Coordinates of C-alpha atoms in Angstrom, one line a residue:
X1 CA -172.8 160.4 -132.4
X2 CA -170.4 159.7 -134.9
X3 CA -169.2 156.2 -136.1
X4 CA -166.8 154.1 -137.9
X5 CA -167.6 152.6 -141.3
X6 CA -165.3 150.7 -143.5
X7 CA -163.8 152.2 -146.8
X8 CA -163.1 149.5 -149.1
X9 CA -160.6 151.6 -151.1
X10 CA -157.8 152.1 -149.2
X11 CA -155.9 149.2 -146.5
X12 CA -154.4 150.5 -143.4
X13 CA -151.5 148.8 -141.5
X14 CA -153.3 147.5 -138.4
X15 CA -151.6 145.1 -135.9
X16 CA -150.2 142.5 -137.5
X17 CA -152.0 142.5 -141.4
X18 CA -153.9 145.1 -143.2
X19 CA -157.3 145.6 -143.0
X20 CA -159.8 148.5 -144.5
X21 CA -159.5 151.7 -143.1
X22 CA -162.1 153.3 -140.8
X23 CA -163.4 156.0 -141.8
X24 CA -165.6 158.5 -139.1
X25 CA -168.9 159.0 -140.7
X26 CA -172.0 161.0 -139.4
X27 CA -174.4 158.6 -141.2
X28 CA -172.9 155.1 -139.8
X29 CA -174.7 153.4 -136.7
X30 CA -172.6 154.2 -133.6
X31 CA -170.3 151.2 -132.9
X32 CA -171.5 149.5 -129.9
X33 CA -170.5 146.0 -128.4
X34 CA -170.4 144.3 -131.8
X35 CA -168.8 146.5 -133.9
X36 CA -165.7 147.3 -135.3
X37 CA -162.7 147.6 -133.0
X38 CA -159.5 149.4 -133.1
X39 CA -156.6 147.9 -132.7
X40 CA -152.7 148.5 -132.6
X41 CA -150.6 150.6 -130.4
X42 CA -151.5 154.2 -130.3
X43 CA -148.9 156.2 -132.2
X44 CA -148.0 154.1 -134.6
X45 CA -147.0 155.1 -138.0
X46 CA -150.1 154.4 -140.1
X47 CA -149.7 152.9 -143.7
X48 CA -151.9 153.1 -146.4
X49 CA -151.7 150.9 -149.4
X50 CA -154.5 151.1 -152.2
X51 CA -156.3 148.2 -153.6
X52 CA -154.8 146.7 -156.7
X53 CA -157.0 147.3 -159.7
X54 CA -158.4 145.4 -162.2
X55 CA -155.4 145.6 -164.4
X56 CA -153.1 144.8 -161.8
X57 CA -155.4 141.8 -161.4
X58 CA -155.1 140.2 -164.6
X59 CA -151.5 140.8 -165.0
X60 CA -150.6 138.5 -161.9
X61 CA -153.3 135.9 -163.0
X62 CA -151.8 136.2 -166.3
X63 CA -148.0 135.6 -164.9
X64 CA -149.8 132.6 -162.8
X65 CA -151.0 130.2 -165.8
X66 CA -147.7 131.7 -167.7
X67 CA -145.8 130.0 -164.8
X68 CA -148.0 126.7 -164.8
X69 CA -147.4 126.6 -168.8
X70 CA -144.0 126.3 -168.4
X71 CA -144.0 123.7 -165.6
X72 CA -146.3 121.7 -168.4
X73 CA -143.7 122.3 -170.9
X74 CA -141.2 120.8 -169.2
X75 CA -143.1 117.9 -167.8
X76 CA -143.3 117.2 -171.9
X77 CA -139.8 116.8 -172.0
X78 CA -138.2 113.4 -173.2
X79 CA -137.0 112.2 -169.9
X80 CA -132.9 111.8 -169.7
X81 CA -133.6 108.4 -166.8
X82 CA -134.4 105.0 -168.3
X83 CA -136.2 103.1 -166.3
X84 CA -135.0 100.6 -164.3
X85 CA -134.5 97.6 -164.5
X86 CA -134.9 98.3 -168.4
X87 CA -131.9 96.1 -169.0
X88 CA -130.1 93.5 -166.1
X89 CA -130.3 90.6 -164.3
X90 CA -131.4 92.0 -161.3
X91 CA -135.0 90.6 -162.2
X92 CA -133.7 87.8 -164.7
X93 CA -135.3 90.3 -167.0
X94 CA -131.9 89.6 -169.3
X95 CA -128.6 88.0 -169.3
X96 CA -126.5 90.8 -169.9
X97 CA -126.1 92.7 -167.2
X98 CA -126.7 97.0 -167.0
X99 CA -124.2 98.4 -168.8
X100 CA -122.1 101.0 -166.8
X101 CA -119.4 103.4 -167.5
X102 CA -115.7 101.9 -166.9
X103 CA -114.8 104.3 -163.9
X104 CA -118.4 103.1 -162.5
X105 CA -117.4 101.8 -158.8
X106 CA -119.5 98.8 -158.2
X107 CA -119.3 96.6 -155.3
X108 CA -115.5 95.7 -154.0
X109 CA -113.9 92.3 -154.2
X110 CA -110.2 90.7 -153.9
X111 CA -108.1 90.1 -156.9
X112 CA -106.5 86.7 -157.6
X113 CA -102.4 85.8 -158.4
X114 CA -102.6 83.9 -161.0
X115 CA -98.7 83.3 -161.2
X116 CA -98.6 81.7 -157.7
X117 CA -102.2 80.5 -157.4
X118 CA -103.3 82.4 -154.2
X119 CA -105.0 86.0 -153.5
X120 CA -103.1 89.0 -153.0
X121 CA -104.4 89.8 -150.0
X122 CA -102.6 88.8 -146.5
X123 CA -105.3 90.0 -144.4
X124 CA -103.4 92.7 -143.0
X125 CA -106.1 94.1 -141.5
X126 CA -106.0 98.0 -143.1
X127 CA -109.2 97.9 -145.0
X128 CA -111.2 96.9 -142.4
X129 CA -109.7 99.7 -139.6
X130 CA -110.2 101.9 -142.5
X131 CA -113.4 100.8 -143.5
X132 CA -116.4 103.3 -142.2
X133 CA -119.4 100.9 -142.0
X134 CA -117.5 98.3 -140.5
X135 CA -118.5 96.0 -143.1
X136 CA -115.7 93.5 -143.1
X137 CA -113.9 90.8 -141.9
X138 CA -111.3 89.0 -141.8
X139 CA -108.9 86.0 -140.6
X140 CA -105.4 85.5 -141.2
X141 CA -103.4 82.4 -141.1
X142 CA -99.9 81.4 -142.0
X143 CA -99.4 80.4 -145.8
X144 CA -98.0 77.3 -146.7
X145 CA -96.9 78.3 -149.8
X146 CA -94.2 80.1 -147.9
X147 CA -92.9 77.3 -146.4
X148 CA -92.8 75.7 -149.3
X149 CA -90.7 78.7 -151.0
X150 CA -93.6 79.2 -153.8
X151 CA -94.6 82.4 -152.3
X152 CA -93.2 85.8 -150.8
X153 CA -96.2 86.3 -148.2
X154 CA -95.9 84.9 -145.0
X155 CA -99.4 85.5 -143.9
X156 CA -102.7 84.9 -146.2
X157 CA -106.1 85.5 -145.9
X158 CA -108.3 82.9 -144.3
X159 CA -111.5 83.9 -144.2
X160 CA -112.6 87.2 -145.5
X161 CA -116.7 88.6 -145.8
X162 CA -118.2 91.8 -146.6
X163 CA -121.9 92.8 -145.6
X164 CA -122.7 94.4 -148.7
X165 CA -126.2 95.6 -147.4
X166 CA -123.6 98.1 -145.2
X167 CA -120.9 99.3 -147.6
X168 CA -121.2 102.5 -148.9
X169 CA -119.1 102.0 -152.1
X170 CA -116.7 105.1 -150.7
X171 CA -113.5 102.8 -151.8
X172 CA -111.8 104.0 -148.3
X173 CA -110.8 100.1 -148.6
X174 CA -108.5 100.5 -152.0
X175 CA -106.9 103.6 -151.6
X176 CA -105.4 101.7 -148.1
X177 CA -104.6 98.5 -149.3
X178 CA -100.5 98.6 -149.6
X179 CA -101.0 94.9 -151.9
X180 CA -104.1 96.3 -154.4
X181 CA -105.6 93.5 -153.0
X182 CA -109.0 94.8 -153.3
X183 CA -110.7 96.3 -156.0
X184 CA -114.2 98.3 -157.2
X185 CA -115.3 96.2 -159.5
X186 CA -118.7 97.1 -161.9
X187 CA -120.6 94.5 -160.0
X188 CA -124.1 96.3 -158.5
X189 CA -126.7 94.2 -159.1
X190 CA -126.9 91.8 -156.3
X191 CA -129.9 92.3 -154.5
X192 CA -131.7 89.0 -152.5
X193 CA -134.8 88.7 -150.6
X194 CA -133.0 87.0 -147.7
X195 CA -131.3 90.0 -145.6
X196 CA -128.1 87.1 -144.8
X197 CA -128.0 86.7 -148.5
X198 CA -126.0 89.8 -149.0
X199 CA -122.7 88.4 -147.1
X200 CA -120.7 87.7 -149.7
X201 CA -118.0 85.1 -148.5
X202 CA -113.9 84.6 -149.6
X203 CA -114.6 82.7 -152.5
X204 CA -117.3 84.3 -154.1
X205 CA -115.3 87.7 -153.2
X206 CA -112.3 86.2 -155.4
X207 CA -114.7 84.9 -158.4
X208 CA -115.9 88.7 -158.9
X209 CA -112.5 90.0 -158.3
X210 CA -111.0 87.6 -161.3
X211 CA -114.2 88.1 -163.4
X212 CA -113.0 92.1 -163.0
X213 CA -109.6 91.4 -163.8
X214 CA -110.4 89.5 -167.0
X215 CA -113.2 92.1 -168.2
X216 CA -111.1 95.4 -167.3
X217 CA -107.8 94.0 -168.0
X218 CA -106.3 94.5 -164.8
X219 CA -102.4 94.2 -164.2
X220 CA -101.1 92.8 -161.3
X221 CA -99.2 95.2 -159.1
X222 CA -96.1 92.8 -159.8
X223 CA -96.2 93.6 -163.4
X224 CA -96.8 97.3 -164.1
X225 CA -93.8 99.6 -165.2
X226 CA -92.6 101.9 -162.8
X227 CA -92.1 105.5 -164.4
X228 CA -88.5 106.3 -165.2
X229 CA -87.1 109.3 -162.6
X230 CA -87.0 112.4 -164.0
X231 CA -83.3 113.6 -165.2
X232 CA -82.4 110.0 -165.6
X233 CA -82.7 109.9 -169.3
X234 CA -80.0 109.2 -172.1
X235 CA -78.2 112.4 -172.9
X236 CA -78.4 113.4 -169.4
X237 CA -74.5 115.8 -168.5
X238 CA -71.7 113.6 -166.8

């Protein structure tokens, strides 16, 4: 009775991998319970693939430590990162703090009138509707200033905080602010070990905002030029 033996040459598509094609050979023990079994749908387009040879072999163990070599190569790189905290104060490592770049957007804070002595802000109330994180608040109160004709803003911030643990740094809270009351400033390195110790209050928020102003320069929205309206030149026809 013929059987089924095993040619280790050639792979034939069987079910769902390929496995060595069975051969009918006079010679081979009849396959009873244990042996080989058939498998697959009857009818099934068969397909045959050979056995990759030795040089095929080599090549792909070849292109396999080619491929780690590389990866080695560029581990040897010198690293673009420095490692942090290299230089700050987040650690009291240093005095100076990390330098950043000048359109780095740090932590936000309120900006200080120095020609009136009071903040810019009149707790109006947009940033923090605007805000995403709902990391702010606010009180307002009446400013005495006013009454006293020192000052054009009837209302003034009372009480202002931001939970700097939840602020994203998106600045959604200065592009809304109609006053530029509130600024990015560079400051980022302000971690604490007591999760409450992130709330920064109204007058630390006013100390960063004028240690901003004085580093970057900043000009009151009071004070910058407006740009002259196009055709309104000298020369312009009569």
């Amino acid at each position: 009775m013929a059987g089924l033996v095993a040619d280790p040459h050639v792979l034939r598509w069987v079910g769902r991998g390929w496995l060595p094609d069975l051969q009918k050979d006079d010679r081979a023990i009849p396959a009873g319970r244990g042996g080989p079994r058939q498998t697959g749908s009857p009818g099934s387009p068969e397909k045959v693939r050979p056995v990759p040879g030795g040089r095929q072999l080599m090549f792909n163990g070849l292109k396999g430590l080619a491929i780690t070599l590389l990866s080695t190569m560029n581990g040897l790189r010198q690293p673009v990162t420095r490692q942090y905290p290299a230089a700050g104060n987040l650690l009291k490592h240093q005095a100076e703090p990390t330098p950043v770049k000048d359109r780095f957007m740090g932590f936000p804070a309120l900006t200080w009138d120095d020609e009136v002595g009071e903040p810019f802000c009149t707790s109006c109330m947009v940033c923090i509707r605007g805000c995403p994180t709902q990391c702010m608040s606010a009180v307002m109160k009446d400013n005495p200033l006013f009454a006293e004709e020192k000052s054009t803003r009837r209302k003034i911030v009372d009480t202002f905080e931001i939970n700097l643990n939840r602020c994203i740094l998106c600045g959604i809270c200065v592009e809304v602010c109609n006053f530029d009351a509130i600024v990015m400033t560079h400051e980022h390195e302000m971690s604490t070990y007591n999760r409450n110790g992130d709330r920064v209050d109204l007058p630390a928020l006013l100390e960063i905002g004028h240690k901003h102003q004085k580093a970057t320069d900043w000009i009151p929205p009071t004070k910058r030029v407006k740009p002259a309206a196009a055709g309104s030149g000298e020369g312009e026809s009569q």
